[in-house]
Every structure is written in C-alpha cells, then in structure tokens.
XYZ file of C-alpha atoms in Angstrom:
326
model
C 108.966 156.755 123.146
C 105.962 158.764 122.021
C 103.019 157.935 119.797
C 105.045 158.027 116.565
C 106.531 154.571 117.157
C 105.286 151.950 114.680
C 104.182 149.167 117.033
C 103.837 146.729 114.116
C 107.622 146.568 113.901
C 108.086 145.730 117.586
C 106.916 142.447 119.032
C 107.887 142.445 122.700
C 106.938 138.795 123.198
C 109.633 137.715 120.721
C 112.410 140.279 120.581
C 114.918 140.138 123.409
C 117.587 142.459 124.679
C 120.753 141.683 122.721
C 122.634 141.426 126.014
C 120.637 138.313 126.934
C 120.761 136.465 123.604
C 122.210 132.975 124.073
C 123.486 130.313 121.700
C 120.042 128.678 121.803
C 118.614 131.743 119.991
C 120.861 131.289 116.942
C 118.778 130.444 113.853
C 119.709 127.075 112.344
C 117.213 126.815 109.452
C 114.581 128.889 107.598
C 111.811 127.912 105.190
C 109.065 129.813 103.344
C 105.703 128.184 102.759
C 104.500 127.689 99.176
C 102.820 131.111 98.914
C 105.558 133.092 100.666
C 103.039 134.396 103.195
C 104.627 132.524 106.107
C 108.281 132.132 107.046
C 109.315 129.492 109.597
C 112.646 129.648 111.403
C 114.188 127.024 113.663
C 116.898 127.702 116.219
C 119.446 125.804 118.258
C 117.118 125.815 121.258
C 114.557 123.633 119.485
C 112.108 126.487 118.987
C 110.161 127.255 115.807
C 109.120 130.853 115.164
C 106.647 131.535 112.342
C 106.492 134.990 110.763
C 103.587 136.264 108.668
C 103.898 138.800 105.868
C 101.990 141.988 106.493
C 99.392 142.971 103.855
C 100.333 145.794 101.516
C 99.396 149.244 102.762
C 98.863 152.048 100.264
C 99.699 154.685 102.844
C 102.956 152.968 103.860
C 104.576 151.415 100.779
C 107.785 150.735 102.740
C 106.007 148.134 104.872
C 105.515 145.827 101.889
C 107.255 142.522 102.466
C 107.617 143.053 106.212
C 107.203 139.929 108.356
C 105.906 139.963 111.929
C 105.745 137.160 114.472
C 102.732 134.905 113.861
C 103.360 132.034 116.276
C 106.108 130.565 118.440
C 106.315 127.039 119.813
C 108.822 124.590 121.243
C 109.298 121.836 118.674
C 112.064 119.690 120.200
C 113.566 119.171 123.643
C 117.035 117.826 124.510
C 117.074 114.051 124.917
C 119.489 111.352 126.007
C 119.936 107.970 124.336
C 120.721 105.659 127.244
C 121.573 102.690 125.011
C 124.299 104.635 123.206
C 125.113 107.095 126.016
C 124.492 109.864 123.519
C 123.018 113.327 124.034
C 120.553 114.378 121.333
C 120.473 118.123 120.758
C 117.211 119.993 120.423
C 118.567 122.081 117.511
C 116.212 122.220 114.511
C 118.063 120.954 111.429
C 115.316 121.376 108.815
C 111.764 122.644 108.399
C 109.466 121.770 105.496
C 105.961 123.088 104.838
C 103.308 120.729 103.496
C 101.052 121.938 100.651
C 98.014 123.586 102.201
C 94.893 121.404 101.978
C 92.465 123.509 104.043
C 92.442 126.583 106.254
C 95.149 125.133 108.505
C 98.879 124.928 107.749
C 101.153 121.955 108.384
C 104.925 121.644 108.631
C 107.595 119.064 109.393
C 110.491 119.854 111.707
C 113.435 117.664 112.644
C 116.441 117.587 114.903
C 119.187 114.963 114.618
C 116.875 111.994 115.261
C 113.170 112.822 115.525
C 110.822 114.278 112.888
C 107.567 115.913 113.978
C 104.455 116.960 112.063
C 102.727 120.102 113.340
C 99.356 121.658 112.548
C 98.974 125.446 112.717
C 95.412 126.752 112.783
C 93.563 129.954 113.647
C 90.599 130.330 115.977
C 88.517 133.498 116.284
C 85.324 132.016 117.769
C 84.607 130.111 120.960
C 81.635 127.904 121.801
C 79.379 128.923 124.690
C 76.293 127.371 126.219
C 77.401 123.816 126.985
C 74.763 121.645 128.589
C 77.083 119.434 130.633
C 79.932 121.873 131.344
C 80.115 125.139 133.260
C 81.899 128.299 132.121
C 85.245 126.969 133.395
C 84.893 123.741 131.402
C 84.193 121.493 134.395
C 81.478 118.849 134.216
C 78.206 119.787 135.887
C 76.283 117.624 138.311
C 73.742 115.876 136.041
C 71.062 116.253 138.663
C 71.242 120.031 138.292
C 70.640 119.953 134.508
C 66.936 120.674 134.073
C 66.833 122.076 130.542
C 68.749 121.858 127.281
C 70.205 124.736 125.314
C 71.810 125.057 121.899
C 75.524 125.979 122.084
C 76.496 129.061 120.089
C 79.768 130.369 118.660
C 80.808 133.828 119.823
C 83.652 135.949 118.396
C 86.934 136.193 120.286
C 90.404 137.598 119.732
C 92.309 135.745 117.023
C 94.362 132.918 118.506
C 96.902 130.769 116.660
C 96.950 127.160 117.852
C 99.859 124.801 117.190
C 99.291 121.114 117.853
C 101.516 118.051 117.290
C 99.979 115.570 114.826
C 102.671 112.902 114.297
C 106.077 111.955 115.713
C 108.383 109.965 113.434
C 111.262 108.504 115.412
C 113.784 105.637 115.408
C 114.257 105.882 111.652
C 117.892 106.990 111.557
C 121.123 105.793 113.100
C 123.001 108.915 112.014
C 122.067 112.582 112.157
C 119.178 113.711 109.934
C 120.399 116.467 107.603
C 117.387 116.998 105.327
C 113.696 116.254 104.810
C 111.634 116.709 101.646
C 107.888 116.406 101.023
C 106.834 114.514 97.895
C 104.528 116.021 95.269
C 101.967 113.287 95.993
C 101.347 115.022 99.363
C 101.287 111.606 101.049
C 104.952 110.734 101.503
C 108.201 112.427 102.409
C 111.833 111.390 102.728
C 114.486 112.008 105.336
C 118.235 111.713 104.823
C 121.187 111.188 107.137
C 124.875 110.739 106.360
C 124.501 107.246 104.882
C 120.824 106.493 104.293
C 117.629 107.966 102.882
C 114.249 106.772 104.186
C 110.783 107.123 102.653
C 107.910 107.782 105.083
C 104.149 107.926 104.773
C 102.689 110.943 106.551
C 100.057 108.773 108.249
C 102.423 106.003 109.434
C 104.902 106.771 112.201
C 106.267 103.375 113.235
C 108.006 102.336 110.019
C 109.753 103.702 106.947
C 111.311 102.256 103.787
C 115.019 102.564 103.092
C 115.466 103.786 99.497
C 119.189 104.695 99.526
C 121.960 103.041 101.524
C 125.597 103.929 100.829
C 127.003 102.414 104.022
C 129.950 100.122 103.075
C 130.482 96.717 104.666
C 133.661 98.106 106.191
C 133.375 101.677 107.460
C 137.057 102.196 106.689
C 136.085 102.068 103.009
C 133.750 105.035 103.389
C 134.725 107.808 100.951
C 131.694 110.133 100.959
C 128.506 110.911 102.846
C 125.052 112.195 101.907
C 124.690 115.918 102.573
C 121.176 116.749 101.275
C 118.191 115.219 99.458
C 115.235 116.724 97.591
C 112.149 115.431 95.769
C 111.333 116.637 92.264
C 108.508 119.227 92.446
C 106.258 117.390 89.947
C 107.466 113.822 89.364
C 106.844 111.885 92.567
C 109.210 109.093 91.482
C 112.286 111.322 91.069
C 114.610 112.668 93.728
C 118.180 113.905 93.938
C 120.769 113.662 96.675
C 124.147 115.354 97.019
C 127.390 114.114 98.504
C 130.434 115.465 100.287
C 132.422 114.968 97.057
C 130.337 117.570 95.242
C 128.367 115.135 93.070
C 124.585 114.969 92.518
C 122.730 111.705 91.897
C 119.278 111.697 90.341
C 117.318 108.555 91.245
C 114.104 107.027 89.902
C 112.073 104.993 92.400
C 110.353 103.173 89.528
C 113.642 101.437 88.643
C 114.005 99.538 91.915
C 112.916 99.617 95.543
C 116.481 100.363 96.679
C 117.927 103.206 94.607
C 121.576 102.243 94.998
C 122.080 102.836 91.287
C 121.365 106.348 90.101
C 119.930 107.174 86.692
C 122.007 110.347 86.264
C 125.215 111.633 87.838
C 125.966 115.364 87.845
C 129.611 116.070 88.523
C 131.955 118.801 87.403
C 135.430 117.597 86.357
C 138.144 118.800 88.692
C 141.067 120.798 87.386
C 144.235 118.931 88.546
C 146.158 122.199 88.711
C 143.773 123.535 91.357
C 143.877 120.383 93.483
C 144.732 121.041 97.128
C 144.298 119.607 100.602
C 141.037 121.560 100.975
C 139.536 120.578 97.605
C 137.137 117.988 98.983
C 136.006 120.244 101.826
C 135.354 123.122 99.445
C 133.484 120.974 96.892
C 131.104 119.400 99.439
C 127.498 120.343 98.585
C 125.662 121.738 101.593
C 122.197 121.958 99.994
C 120.333 121.246 96.753
C 117.009 122.621 95.481
C 114.923 122.141 92.331
C 113.628 125.144 90.428
C 109.862 125.706 90.375
C 109.711 124.294 86.843
C 111.675 121.177 87.825
C 114.064 121.679 84.905
C 117.007 123.004 86.918
C 118.796 122.322 90.190
C 120.505 124.856 92.409
C 123.388 123.707 94.629
C 125.528 125.443 97.205
C 129.050 124.436 98.177
C 131.596 126.311 100.254
C 132.583 128.916 97.657
C 129.998 128.772 94.856
C 126.337 128.517 93.925
C 125.774 126.409 90.805
C 122.805 125.975 88.472
C 122.472 122.573 86.803
C 120.284 121.575 83.863
C 118.740 118.127 84.368
C 119.576 117.340 80.749
C 123.301 118.156 81.083
C 125.345 116.076 83.506
C 128.877 117.149 82.615
C 128.948 120.661 84.090
C 126.685 123.371 85.543
C 125.226 125.933 83.177
C 125.947 128.793 85.577
C 128.360 129.277 88.485
C 128.278 132.173 90.947
C 131.163 132.906 93.287
C 130.140 133.527 96.891
C 132.226 135.822 99.061
C 134.196 134.017 101.737
C 132.715 136.324 104.333
C 129.296 134.727 103.780
C 130.452 131.104 103.639
C-alpha cells in the first residue's frame, strides 16, 4: 500500500472485512462522554467499543474531530433465565458515562436485565523490584530472600485497562430501555416498560421503585414507558416518555412513588389526521434535556420536537425527519 497510507485511520484490531460482518456487529447505542473526547458504542453482540478523539493537528486540519479506537471490551454475555425459560440477549440497550471524578473514566452499560458499572483507566508505568515476587509475578521462597529492595516504577507502553466495578441485577421484570445518571453523582435510574427504579451507585442488591404504571389487570394497559432522563441540574426532577407520545415531569420531593406527575407535555392530536398508525407514529423513542435544563428534545417516528419546560401544551419547534432515516 506504500508509505503514504495514514495508519491513524486504520485500526486492524477493530475493523473487519465487510464480508465477515455479522448481526452481532450492528451498533445498538452510542453515547459521548461529558467532554466529547470519548465516544462509546454498544452492539448487539454485547461489546462496548470506546473511541477517542484525536488531538488537533496544525499540519492536517482535516483530521480534526476524527475518532480512533481507544478500548474494546465485552460488557454482556447471553444468559438464560431458567425460572422463566427465557433467553436474555447480550445486546447493549444503553450506555451512560458518569461525570469524571479523577483520572479514570466510568460508564454504565445495560442489556435487557443487567446493568454494569465499568472503570476505564490508563497505565503507562509498571512496578519492578518486588521483594516477595519474581519477574513473572510468582511468590518467591522466603528462605531465599536475604535482602530488601525498594520497588520502582518504570515507564511502559500505554495500556488501557477496563475493570468491572458493580453489577446491578434482578431489578426489572421487563426489558430495560433506558438508564440516566443523576446530577448528585451518587444515584441513577433505570426504566423498563412499566417501572422506573432508583439505584445508588454503591449498592447493588436493592433499588427503590419511583414509578409504577402497571395496572391491576394487564388487559387495561394502554401505554408503556419508552425512555426516562434526569434533569441535568435538579436532582429531584426527571422526565419519562410514553408510547402515546406524552412526557411526564416528576418531582421526587412530592412523594416517594411518583405516580402523579407535576407536569404533562402532550400535543393535541388533529382528528382529521387520525389513522390506524397514529399511536405507533407518535410513540416517543427517546428524550433528552438541553445543557441548560430549560428545554427537552424528543424523537418519535417522524419528527424531532423541542419542548419548553414552561409550556406544556405544544412543542416550540418541530422538525420533520425523512422516512428513510426513521
């Protein structure tokens, strides 16, 4: 290929021949970290690939904004629930970065049932000169240790280490569709079709149910939860969307179980445009707060809408999305 090939744009450990790409390689979710330096993608095979933005180069202005592979790890494996005779896919449904507290990065990833907390750190030095271990890391015979030495750190090639920190399981009966980290940096919530749970990042064996829309009789079920998101600044506020196209803003200070919302955002439907597909088209697939926390952005099948938190009757802006990208 010659010496003119830009090797930064080719990562042979990640890219595969298109003839061998399988369904497991299809990306199912993406998420930037808070600075935009890292981009995490999850696929149907349960793998998380993290890309890092290349620094700006004065000689090559076109490379600005280019992302190269930073780390790859297997987040989830296929499982089988023997009690329900149910296969649990390894597909990654959502990824959320935690605010960075130190040199390491942390993220949450989830499939249909299990949420995992991962730590991503860099290591460019290795300790040498152990007193009780040899160069291979095996324990020495204590009788052969006749003197003591001070271990030293020596430089090594940069290595990215990914380690599991927490596993949050058995919190949902239905499939998890969204996770959101709270602004207090201590809690997060996870949502499935009928319930939303509040977790503490340090406690894995229990969570608190804050929304439950499951009816006494499942035949009375008219809508399901499609997404949930914490407010970026107010740790007591969160919003969740439904398959009917409505948004409910809830305040956790009002009650422990937020069955009653404090605000309902719903656009009136034009009866003349009512059709068999109306409910399918109006279902909200995702909701996000703006950085300021003043606005919400929602996506349904055909449109992207911008809502003002102070105006519940209709969105302030609506953008049509081409059917080819829906």
